Amino acid sequence: MEPLYQALSCYRRRNFDKCVEICTDILENQPLDQATWCLKMRALTKRIYIDDIENEEIVVGDALDDDTVASAPRPGTSMKLEAALTARPRTSTGRPITGVNRPGTQMRPGTSIERLKTSRPLTGQSVRAIRLGTAAMYSHRDGPFIQVSRLNLVKYAKDPCLSKPLFEYLFYHEGDVRNSMELAVQATQANHFEDWWWKVQLAKCYNALNLVRDGEQQLRSALRQHTHIDTFMRLIRVYLRLDQPLSALEICKTVLTIFPNDVSISTEVARLYESLGDVLMSVKYYRNIVTEDSMNTEAIACIGVYHFYNNQPEFALRHYRRVLAMGVHSAELYNNLGLCCLYSQQLDLTMACFQRALDLAIDPLIKAEIWYNLSHVAIAAGDVELAMQCLSICLIMDSTHAPAFNNIAILQYKVGRTNLAKAYLNTAKNLQPSLLEPQKNLEYLQNRYLNKFEE
């Protein structure tokens, strides 16, 4: 088989490592073969490519200082306020624990998102007999594939066949935002500002450099030329970074009039309502998502969370078992299954689910949550000592777990250790001032002590 055709076949079958190896062998004999050069760029990019729309976990207001956003926003207009008021257990990124992780909640080490502002070191080798425009195409097996410092970006920006693969290689594989943005600027000018795709790429570069407003302008300009779901999604993420959920909701509703019942946009609407504390509207959209896509694990799990917190553990258990039947196996899922079994009185399955959750858990914070829930199982069984041991293990895993300090204080008080209970309650109060239970329990102990002193 002809080597280039074989490399194309490997690329179509997503065997990117084999494709890169074949292309490297071809380029050793024909270093100026542009077709092979372009194919290798695409294979290297696809090998580490991740959807940066989903992978970009939104940290509310991360691009703004305290002078830009009001310190006390109106209720229903900021996700920071709603996240502080909610009582549901949440992950470190602020989303309720549903048993299913969104793609954006875990980043793979070594991916392009972690290297967006760094560049791979370049060698100082030079080929004096070759023009500057083609010197960058020469590569060695043990060296960098493209010598970025020698790229003639103006030349490649005018080539419609090479400019887009080169941008994606620089942005995703090399993480070189500066050269990527320069290439996007030159290509936009070469296309007389009429190519919407390059405007979206410029917006990606601006967002990577925290120039959020400039990215918004580029995205709106691209939408005036072509309406595309990905462009709308990136514009929604811009408003989320600016902590403007109402503007993001307005964009979502506009998109749903153009693309009715689109699952990705409906998911964004459901997440926004969930972040704003409007659980009923969030569940409504999640149910619409399940109607359109019955295999959407995030929607099924979030509906299960809604039923669990509305004292319907049997319905929640049904949804979580549906997620389990779809092939999802995670510590969070088995943890939630154990809680549903506990509150629906299926005690024979409770410990098995928690044991499976402990076997799958790797993160100490997740293990702490599982041991905290196991303490509730011990309390339901009436074993106070076992509950205290579970809470102690929880605090070993996570020394900042305020609810665990609060609960162990209550158990210590029940066995007659009042001073130790006060110490635990003060620790819980200092760790999480927004948690009301430690403050109420402290007031109860103080009032009880004063009444006993008066007697």
JSON list of C-alpha atoms in Angstrom, two decimals, residues 114-236:
[
{"chain": "A", "resi": 114, "resn": "GLU", "atom": "CA", "xyz": [-2.84, 23.08, 30.77]},
{"chain": "A", "resi": 115, "resn": "ARG", "atom": "CA", "xyz": [-0.27, 24.33, 28.27]},
{"chain": "A", "resi": 116, "resn": "LEU", "atom": "CA", "xyz": [-2.17, 27.17, 26.60]},
{"chain": "A", "resi": 117, "resn": "LYS", "atom": "CA", "xyz": [0.30, 29.83, 27.72]},
{"chain": "A", "resi": 118, "resn": "THR", "atom": "CA", "xyz": [3.46, 27.80, 27.33]},
{"chain": "A", "resi": 119, "resn": "SER", "atom": "CA", "xyz": [5.48, 26.84, 24.33]},
{"chain": "A", "resi": 120, "resn": "ARG", "atom": "CA", "xyz": [7.62, 23.79, 23.72]},
{"chain": "A", "resi": 121, "resn": "PRO", "atom": "CA", "xyz": [11.33, 24.70, 23.64]},
{"chain": "A", "resi": 122, "resn": "LEU", "atom": "CA", "xyz": [12.76, 25.02, 20.15]},
{"chain": "A", "resi": 123, "resn": "THR", "atom": "CA", "xyz": [16.14, 23.93, 18.88]},
{"chain": "A", "resi": 124, "resn": "GLY", "atom": "CA", "xyz": [18.57, 26.37, 17.37]},
{"chain": "A", "resi": 125, "resn": "GLN", "atom": "CA", "xyz": [19.28, 24.35, 14.25]},
{"chain": "A", "resi": 126, "resn": "SER", "atom": "CA", "xyz": [19.17, 26.20, 10.97]},
{"chain": "A", "resi": 127, "resn": "VAL", "atom": "CA", "xyz": [19.16, 25.26, 7.33]},
{"chain": "A", "resi": 128, "resn": "ARG", "atom": "CA", "xyz": [20.81, 28.16, 5.55]},
{"chain": "A", "resi": 129, "resn": "ALA", "atom": "CA", "xyz": [20.29, 26.78, 2.08]},
{"chain": "A", "resi": 130, "resn": "ILE", "atom": "CA", "xyz": [16.50, 26.82, 2.43]},
{"chain": "A", "resi": 131, "resn": "ARG", "atom": "CA", "xyz": [14.24, 29.86, 2.31]},
{"chain": "A", "resi": 132, "resn": "LEU", "atom": "CA", "xyz": [12.61, 31.03, 5.52]},
{"chain": "A", "resi": 133, "resn": "GLY", "atom": "CA", "xyz": [9.17, 29.98, 4.34]},
{"chain": "A", "resi": 134, "resn": "THR", "atom": "CA", "xyz": [10.12, 26.29, 4.00]},
{"chain": "A", "resi": 135, "resn": "ALA", "atom": "CA", "xyz": [12.78, 25.95, 6.72]},
{"chain": "A", "resi": 136, "resn": "ALA", "atom": "CA", "xyz": [10.11, 25.41, 9.35]},
{"chain": "A", "resi": 137, "resn": "MET", "atom": "CA", "xyz": [8.87, 22.31, 7.51]},
{"chain": "A", "resi": 138, "resn": "TYR", "atom": "CA", "xyz": [12.13, 20.46, 8.14]},
{"chain": "A", "resi": 139, "resn": "SER", "atom": "CA", "xyz": [11.93, 18.28, 11.22]},
{"chain": "A", "resi": 140, "resn": "HIS", "atom": "CA", "xyz": [13.94, 15.54, 12.87]},
{"chain": "A", "resi": 141, "resn": "ARG", "atom": "CA", "xyz": [12.62, 12.40, 14.50]},
{"chain": "A", "resi": 142, "resn": "ASP", "atom": "CA", "xyz": [14.06, 13.36, 17.89]},
{"chain": "A", "resi": 143, "resn": "GLY", "atom": "CA", "xyz": [13.41, 17.11, 17.58]},
{"chain": "A", "resi": 144, "resn": "PRO", "atom": "CA", "xyz": [10.33, 19.33, 17.33]},
{"chain": "A", "resi": 145, "resn": "PHE", "atom": "CA", "xyz": [8.02, 18.67, 14.41]},
{"chain": "A", "resi": 146, "resn": "ILE", "atom": "CA", "xyz": [7.66, 22.36, 13.45]},
{"chain": "A", "resi": 147, "resn": "GLN", "atom": "CA", "xyz": [10.21, 25.04, 14.22]},
{"chain": "A", "resi": 148, "resn": "VAL", "atom": "CA", "xyz": [7.68, 27.67, 15.18]},
{"chain": "A", "resi": 149, "resn": "SER", "atom": "CA", "xyz": [10.19, 30.52, 15.37]},
{"chain": "A", "resi": 150, "resn": "ARG", "atom": "CA", "xyz": [10.88, 30.14, 11.63]},
{"chain": "A", "resi": 151, "resn": "LEU", "atom": "CA", "xyz": [7.29, 30.04, 10.47]},
{"chain": "A", "resi": 152, "resn": "ASN", "atom": "CA", "xyz": [6.35, 32.68, 7.93]},
{"chain": "A", "resi": 153, "resn": "LEU", "atom": "CA", "xyz": [2.86, 33.25, 9.33]},
{"chain": "A", "resi": 154, "resn": "VAL", "atom": "CA", "xyz": [1.91, 35.77, 6.63]},
{"chain": "A", "resi": 155, "resn": "LYS", "atom": "CA", "xyz": [2.62, 33.20, 3.92]},
{"chain": "A", "resi": 156, "resn": "TYR", "atom": "CA", "xyz": [0.74, 30.35, 5.60]},
{"chain": "A", "resi": 157, "resn": "ALA", "atom": "CA", "xyz": [-2.22, 32.60, 6.48]},
{"chain": "A", "resi": 158, "resn": "LYS", "atom": "CA", "xyz": [-2.89, 33.06, 2.75]},
{"chain": "A", "resi": 159, "resn": "ASP", "atom": "CA", "xyz": [-2.96, 29.29, 2.12]},
{"chain": "A", "resi": 160, "resn": "PRO", "atom": "CA", "xyz": [-6.51, 27.99, 2.82]},
{"chain": "A", "resi": 161, "resn": "CYS", "atom": "CA", "xyz": [-5.33, 24.36, 2.87]},
{"chain": "A", "resi": 162, "resn": "LEU", "atom": "CA", "xyz": [-2.58, 24.78, 5.46]},
{"chain": "A", "resi": 163, "resn": "SER", "atom": "CA", "xyz": [-3.64, 27.75, 7.58]},
{"chain": "A", "resi": 164, "resn": "LYS", "atom": "CA", "xyz": [-6.45, 26.06, 9.54]},
{"chain": "A", "resi": 165, "resn": "PRO", "atom": "CA", "xyz": [-4.58, 22.83, 10.38]},
{"chain": "A", "resi": 166, "resn": "LEU", "atom": "CA", "xyz": [-1.56, 24.93, 11.35]},
{"chain": "A", "resi": 167, "resn": "PHE", "atom": "CA", "xyz": [-3.64, 27.07, 13.70]},
{"chain": "A", "resi": 168, "resn": "GLU", "atom": "CA", "xyz": [-5.14, 24.06, 15.42]},
{"chain": "A", "resi": 169, "resn": "TYR", "atom": "CA", "xyz": [-1.68, 22.51, 15.79]},
{"chain": "A", "resi": 170, "resn": "LEU", "atom": "CA", "xyz": [-0.22, 25.66, 17.33]},
{"chain": "A", "resi": 171, "resn": "PHE", "atom": "CA", "xyz": [-3.21, 26.27, 19.61]},
{"chain": "A", "resi": 172, "resn": "TYR", "atom": "CA", "xyz": [-4.00, 22.75, 20.83]},
{"chain": "A", "resi": 173, "resn": "HIS", "atom": "CA", "xyz": [-0.76, 20.80, 20.49]},
{"chain": "A", "resi": 174, "resn": "GLU", "atom": "CA", "xyz": [1.88, 23.45, 21.12]},
{"chain": "A", "resi": 175, "resn": "GLY", "atom": "CA", "xyz": [-0.22, 25.69, 23.37]},
{"chain": "A", "resi": 176, "resn": "ASP", "atom": "CA", "xyz": [1.36, 28.72, 21.68]},
{"chain": "A", "resi": 177, "resn": "VAL", "atom": "CA", "xyz": [-1.39, 31.31, 22.00]},
{"chain": "A", "resi": 178, "resn": "ARG", "atom": "CA", "xyz": [0.72, 34.24, 20.80]},
{"chain": "A", "resi": 179, "resn": "ASN", "atom": "CA", "xyz": [1.65, 32.71, 17.43]},
{"chain": "A", "resi": 180, "resn": "SER", "atom": "CA", "xyz": [-1.83, 31.22, 17.08]},
{"chain": "A", "resi": 181, "resn": "MET", "atom": "CA", "xyz": [-3.40, 34.64, 17.51]},
{"chain": "A", "resi": 182, "resn": "GLU", "atom": "CA", "xyz": [-0.93, 36.20, 15.05]},
{"chain": "A", "resi": 183, "resn": "LEU", "atom": "CA", "xyz": [-1.81, 33.55, 12.47]},
{"chain": "A", "resi": 184, "resn": "ALA", "atom": "CA", "xyz": [-5.54, 34.14, 13.06]},
{"chain": "A", "resi": 185, "resn": "VAL", "atom": "CA", "xyz": [-5.12, 37.91, 12.64]},
{"chain": "A", "resi": 186, "resn": "GLN", "atom": "CA", "xyz": [-3.19, 37.49, 9.39]},
{"chain": "A", "resi": 187, "resn": "ALA", "atom": "CA", "xyz": [-5.71, 34.94, 8.05]},
{"chain": "A", "resi": 188, "resn": "THR", "atom": "CA", "xyz": [-8.64, 37.20, 8.93]},
{"chain": "A", "resi": 189, "resn": "GLN", "atom": "CA", "xyz": [-7.05, 40.04, 6.99]},
{"chain": "A", "resi": 190, "resn": "ALA", "atom": "CA", "xyz": [-6.20, 37.73, 4.07]},
{"chain": "A", "resi": 191, "resn": "ASN", "atom": "CA", "xyz": [-9.89, 36.72, 3.88]},
{"chain": "A", "resi": 192, "resn": "HIS", "atom": "CA", "xyz": [-11.00, 40.39, 4.01]},
{"chain": "A", "resi": 193, "resn": "PHE", "atom": "CA", "xyz": [-12.74, 39.84, 7.40]},
{"chain": "A", "resi": 194, "resn": "GLU", "atom": "CA", "xyz": [-15.39, 37.64, 5.73]},
{"chain": "A", "resi": 195, "resn": "ASP", "atom": "CA", "xyz": [-14.49, 34.22, 7.19]},
{"chain": "A", "resi": 196, "resn": "TRP", "atom": "CA", "xyz": [-16.46, 33.60, 10.40]},
{"chain": "A", "resi": 197, "resn": "TRP", "atom": "CA", "xyz": [-14.27, 30.62, 11.34]},
{"chain": "A", "resi": 198, "resn": "TRP", "atom": "CA", "xyz": [-11.20, 32.76, 11.86]},
{"chain": "A", "resi": 199, "resn": "LYS", "atom": "CA", "xyz": [-13.14, 35.19, 14.02]},
{"chain": "A", "resi": 200, "resn": "VAL", "atom": "CA", "xyz": [-14.12, 32.32, 16.32]},
{"chain": "A", "resi": 201, "resn": "GLN", "atom": "CA", "xyz": [-10.47, 31.28, 16.54]},
{"chain": "A", "resi": 202, "resn": "LEU", "atom": "CA", "xyz": [-9.51, 34.84, 17.43]},
{"chain": "A", "resi": 203, "resn": "ALA", "atom": "CA", "xyz": [-12.11, 34.74, 20.19]},
{"chain": "A", "resi": 204, "resn": "LYS", "atom": "CA", "xyz": [-10.58, 31.51, 21.52]},
{"chain": "A", "resi": 205, "resn": "CYS", "atom": "CA", "xyz": [-7.17, 33.19, 21.68]},
{"chain": "A", "resi": 206, "resn": "TYR", "atom": "CA", "xyz": [-8.62, 36.26, 23.40]},
{"chain": "A", "resi": 207, "resn": "ASN", "atom": "CA", "xyz": [-10.38, 34.10, 25.98]},
{"chain": "A", "resi": 208, "resn": "ALA", "atom": "CA", "xyz": [-7.17, 32.17, 26.64]},
{"chain": "A", "resi": 209, "resn": "LEU", "atom": "CA", "xyz": [-5.45, 35.51, 27.33]},
{"chain": "A", "resi": 210, "resn": "ASN", "atom": "CA", "xyz": [-8.34, 36.68, 29.56]},
{"chain": "A", "resi": 211, "resn": "LEU", "atom": "CA", "xyz": [-9.39, 39.38, 27.06]},
{"chain": "A", "resi": 212, "resn": "VAL", "atom": "CA", "xyz": [-13.01, 38.37, 27.47]},
{"chain": "A", "resi": 213, "resn": "ARG", "atom": "CA", "xyz": [-14.68, 41.47, 26.03]},
{"chain": "A", "resi": 214, "resn": "ASP", "atom": "CA", "xyz": [-12.54, 41.32, 22.88]},
{"chain": "A", "resi": 215, "resn": "GLY", "atom": "CA", "xyz": [-13.56, 37.69, 22.50]},
{"chain": "A", "resi": 216, "resn": "GLU", "atom": "CA", "xyz": [-17.22, 38.68, 22.84]},
{"chain": "A", "resi": 217, "resn": "GLN", "atom": "CA", "xyz": [-16.90, 41.18, 19.98]},
{"chain": "A", "resi": 218, "resn": "GLN", "atom": "CA", "xyz": [-15.31, 38.59, 17.71]},
{"chain": "A", "resi": 219, "resn": "LEU", "atom": "CA", "xyz": [-18.01, 36.02, 18.47]},
{"chain": "A", "resi": 220, "resn": "ARG", "atom": "CA", "xyz": [-20.84, 38.46, 17.81]},
{"chain": "A", "resi": 221, "resn": "SER", "atom": "CA", "xyz": [-19.19, 39.46, 14.53]},
{"chain": "A", "resi": 222, "resn": "ALA", "atom": "CA", "xyz": [-18.92, 35.79, 13.56]},
{"chain": "A", "resi": 223, "resn": "LEU", "atom": "CA", "xyz": [-22.61, 35.21, 14.36]},
{"chain": "A", "resi": 224, "resn": "ARG", "atom": "CA", "xyz": [-23.63, 38.04, 12.07]},
{"chain": "A", "resi": 225, "resn": "GLN", "atom": "CA", "xyz": [-22.00, 36.14, 9.21]},
{"chain": "A", "resi": 226, "resn": "HIS", "atom": "CA", "xyz": [-22.96, 32.57, 10.15]},
{"chain": "A", "resi": 227, "resn": "THR", "atom": "CA", "xyz": [-25.11, 31.06, 12.90]},
{"chain": "A", "resi": 228, "resn": "HIS", "atom": "CA", "xyz": [-23.38, 28.06, 14.40]},
{"chain": "A", "resi": 229, "resn": "ILE", "atom": "CA", "xyz": [-24.04, 26.16, 17.64]},
{"chain": "A", "resi": 230, "resn": "ASP", "atom": "CA", "xyz": [-20.39, 26.20, 18.73]},
{"chain": "A", "resi": 231, "resn": "THR", "atom": "CA", "xyz": [-20.21, 29.97, 18.32]},
{"chain": "A", "resi": 232, "resn": "PHE", "atom": "CA", "xyz": [-23.32, 30.43, 20.46]},
{"chain": "A", "resi": 233, "resn": "MET", "atom": "CA", "xyz": [-21.86, 28.08, 23.07]},
{"chain": "A", "resi": 234, "resn": "ARG", "atom": "CA", "xyz": [-18.65, 30.09, 23.28]},
{"chain": "A", "resi": 235, "resn": "LEU", "atom": "CA", "xyz": [-20.63, 33.33, 23.62]},
{"chain": "A", "resi": 236, "resn": "ILE", "atom": "CA", "xyz": [-22.61, 31.77, 26.48]}
]
